Short mmCIF file of C-alpha atoms in Angstrom, two decimals:
data_model
loop_
_atom_site.label_atom_id
_atom_site.label_comp_id
_atom_site.label_asym_id
_atom_site.label_seq_id
_atom_site.Cartn_x
_atom_site.Cartn_y
_atom_site.Cartn_z
CA MET Y 223 136.72 6.36 118.43
CA SER Y 224 133.53 8.23 119.87
CA GLU Y 225 133.68 9.62 123.12
CA ASN Y 226 130.86 8.02 123.91
CA GLU Y 227 132.26 4.63 122.80
CA ASP Y 228 135.88 6.28 124.36
CA LEU Y 229 133.29 6.48 127.92
CA GLN Y 230 132.00 3.15 127.56
CA LYS Y 231 135.52 1.54 127.00
CA SER Y 232 135.95 3.47 130.28
CA PHE Y 233 133.91 2.53 132.44
CA LEU Y 234 133.71 -1.49 131.47
CA ASP Y 235 137.30 -1.29 132.22
CA THR Y 236 136.57 0.18 135.65
CA VAL Y 237 134.26 -2.52 136.65
CA LYS Y 238 136.45 -5.09 138.59
CA PHE Y 239 134.54 -8.04 137.95
CA ASP Y 240 134.70 -11.36 140.76
CA GLU Y 241 136.49 -14.23 139.87
CA LYS Y 242 133.68 -15.88 138.12
CA GLY Y 243 133.53 -13.05 136.32
CA LEU Y 244 130.40 -11.37 137.98
CA VAL Y 245 129.77 -8.23 139.63
CA PRO Y 246 126.30 -7.57 142.51
CA ALA Y 247 123.75 -4.70 140.71
CA ILE Y 248 122.30 -3.03 143.31
CA VAL Y 249 118.62 -2.46 141.10
CA GLN Y 250 115.98 0.70 142.44
CA ASP Y 251 113.51 3.26 141.45
CA HIS Y 252 114.65 5.88 139.92
CA GLU Y 253 112.23 8.00 141.11
CA THR Y 254 111.26 7.29 144.58
CA GLY Y 255 115.02 5.66 145.24
CA LYS Y 256 113.58 2.09 146.70
CA VAL Y 257 115.78 -0.84 146.56
CA LEU Y 258 113.82 -3.39 144.72
CA MET Y 259 116.59 -6.30 144.20
CA MET Y 260 120.01 -7.11 143.33
CA ALA Y 261 121.27 -9.71 141.17
CA TRP Y 262 124.64 -10.15 139.11
CA MET Y 263 125.72 -8.89 135.71
CA ASN Y 264 128.83 -10.58 133.29
CA HIS Y 265 130.27 -8.62 130.61
CA GLU Y 266 128.44 -9.70 128.14
CA SER Y 267 124.88 -8.10 130.18
CA LEU Y 268 126.56 -5.41 131.41
CA LEU Y 269 127.17 -4.19 127.39
CA MET Y 270 123.39 -5.37 126.81
CA THR Y 271 121.94 -2.51 129.31
CA LEU Y 272 124.28 -0.60 128.02
CA GLU Y 273 122.91 -0.82 125.01
CA LYS Y 274 119.36 -1.08 125.37
CA LYS Y 275 118.89 0.74 128.18
CA LYS Y 276 117.23 -2.73 129.61
CA ALA Y 277 118.58 -4.21 132.32
CA CYS Y 278 119.57 -7.80 131.67
CA TYR Y 279 121.35 -10.22 134.38
CA TRP Y 280 123.42 -13.13 134.45
CA SER Y 281 121.76 -15.73 136.25
CA ARG Y 282 123.95 -17.87 138.37
CA SER Y 283 121.48 -20.84 138.53
CA ARG Y 284 120.63 -21.15 135.35
CA LYS Y 285 123.75 -20.27 133.98
CA LYS Y 286 122.96 -17.73 130.85
CA LEU Y 287 121.59 -14.54 130.42
CA TRP Y 288 118.54 -12.78 132.45
CA LEU Y 289 116.49 -10.15 130.64
CA LYS Y 290 114.59 -8.63 133.26
CA GLY Y 291 110.76 -8.99 132.78
CA GLU Y 292 111.32 -12.04 129.93
CA SER Y 293 108.97 -14.40 131.37
CA SER Y 294 106.99 -11.91 133.47
CA GLY Y 295 106.49 -9.38 131.25
CA ASN Y 296 108.29 -6.40 134.74
CA MET Y 297 110.52 -5.25 132.63
CA GLN Y 298 113.20 -2.62 133.61
CA ASP Y 299 113.97 0.67 131.90
CA VAL Y 300 117.66 1.61 132.66
CA HIS Y 301 116.97 5.44 133.93
CA ASP Y 302 121.17 5.55 135.23
CA ILE Y 303 123.81 3.56 135.65
CA LEU Y 304 126.56 3.97 138.64
CA ILE Y 305 129.43 2.32 139.86
CA ASP Y 306 130.92 2.75 143.17
CA CYS Y 307 134.10 4.12 144.10
CA ASP Y 308 135.72 0.38 144.56
CA GLY Y 309 134.67 -0.25 140.71
CA ASP Y 310 133.14 -3.81 142.50
CA THR Y 311 128.57 -3.15 142.76
CA ILE Y 312 126.72 -1.32 139.66
CA LEU Y 313 123.81 0.71 140.68
CA LEU Y 314 121.08 0.55 138.29
CA LYS Y 315 118.21 3.41 138.22
CA VAL Y 316 115.28 1.98 137.21
CA SER Y 317 111.28 2.12 136.16
CA GLN Y 318 109.92 -0.42 137.29
CA LYS Y 319 107.08 -2.40 135.58
CA GLY Y 320 104.92 -4.48 137.43
CA GLY Y 321 107.07 -5.92 140.50
CA ALA Y 322 110.40 -6.23 140.61
CA CYS Y 323 110.16 -9.74 142.53
CA HIS Y 324 109.48 -13.33 141.10
CA VAL Y 325 107.10 -14.03 144.32
CA GLY Y 326 105.49 -10.94 143.00
CA TYR Y 327 106.16 -8.15 145.32
CA HIS Y 328 107.27 -4.39 144.23
CA SER Y 329 110.49 -4.78 145.36
CA CYS Y 330 112.63 -8.35 146.28
CA PHE Y 331 112.80 -6.66 150.13
CA TYR Y 332 108.82 -7.39 151.23
CA ARG Y 333 110.08 -8.42 154.10
CA LYS Y 334 110.73 -6.96 157.16
CA VAL Y 335 112.21 -7.74 160.56
CA THR Y 336 110.33 -6.86 163.95
CA LYS Y 337 111.70 -5.99 167.26
CA ALA Y 338 110.12 -9.97 168.75
CA LEU Y 339 113.04 -11.05 165.64
CA ASP Y 340 109.49 -12.38 162.98
CA MET Y 341 108.78 -10.70 160.05
CA GLU Y 342 106.05 -8.91 158.12
CA ILE Y 343 104.99 -7.53 154.75
CA CYS Y 344 106.40 -4.33 154.10
CA ASP Y 345 105.58 -4.16 150.77
CA THR Y 346 103.17 -4.48 147.78
CA LEU Y 347 102.00 -7.61 146.46
CA MET Y 348 101.80 -6.43 142.42
CA PHE Y 349 101.45 -10.04 140.97
CA ASN Y 350 100.80 -13.69 141.14
CA PRO Y 351 103.53 -15.70 140.91
CA ASP Y 352 101.96 -18.77 139.74
CA ASP Y 353 99.74 -16.82 136.97
CA VAL Y 354 103.21 -15.12 135.59
CA TYR Y 355 105.50 -18.28 135.84
CA GLY Y 356 102.69 -21.17 136.03
CA LYS Y 357 102.50 -23.51 139.27
CA LYS Y 358 105.38 -25.05 140.73
CA SER Y 359 104.76 -29.04 141.30
#
């Protein structure tokens, strides 16, 4: 076994998947540090991410692997993968092509709570989701 394979095995052995076989992944822009999104990964999606250096997640609603950008073209090239001290959260540092959010914003965290406890948009709209995913009836 090569040193790289040994490190991958060591890393994968460190990940604490929950009872459903999932681990949360926080996704951050590798240049700015801006948090782009949070998604779930299973063992297979984590392996695919390690191998392809493209972010792959597990869709809980569709119950299948989800290569980020497969529908929209808004891929995530993975620069770094970090794991927290407890081994139960992954941090991906990525280069985001287009918007990370499925409603068209650069980040899924595009709404900020105001002093009046309302919300305001605090991010850039990158694309029209109807144009990318089709209109929902």
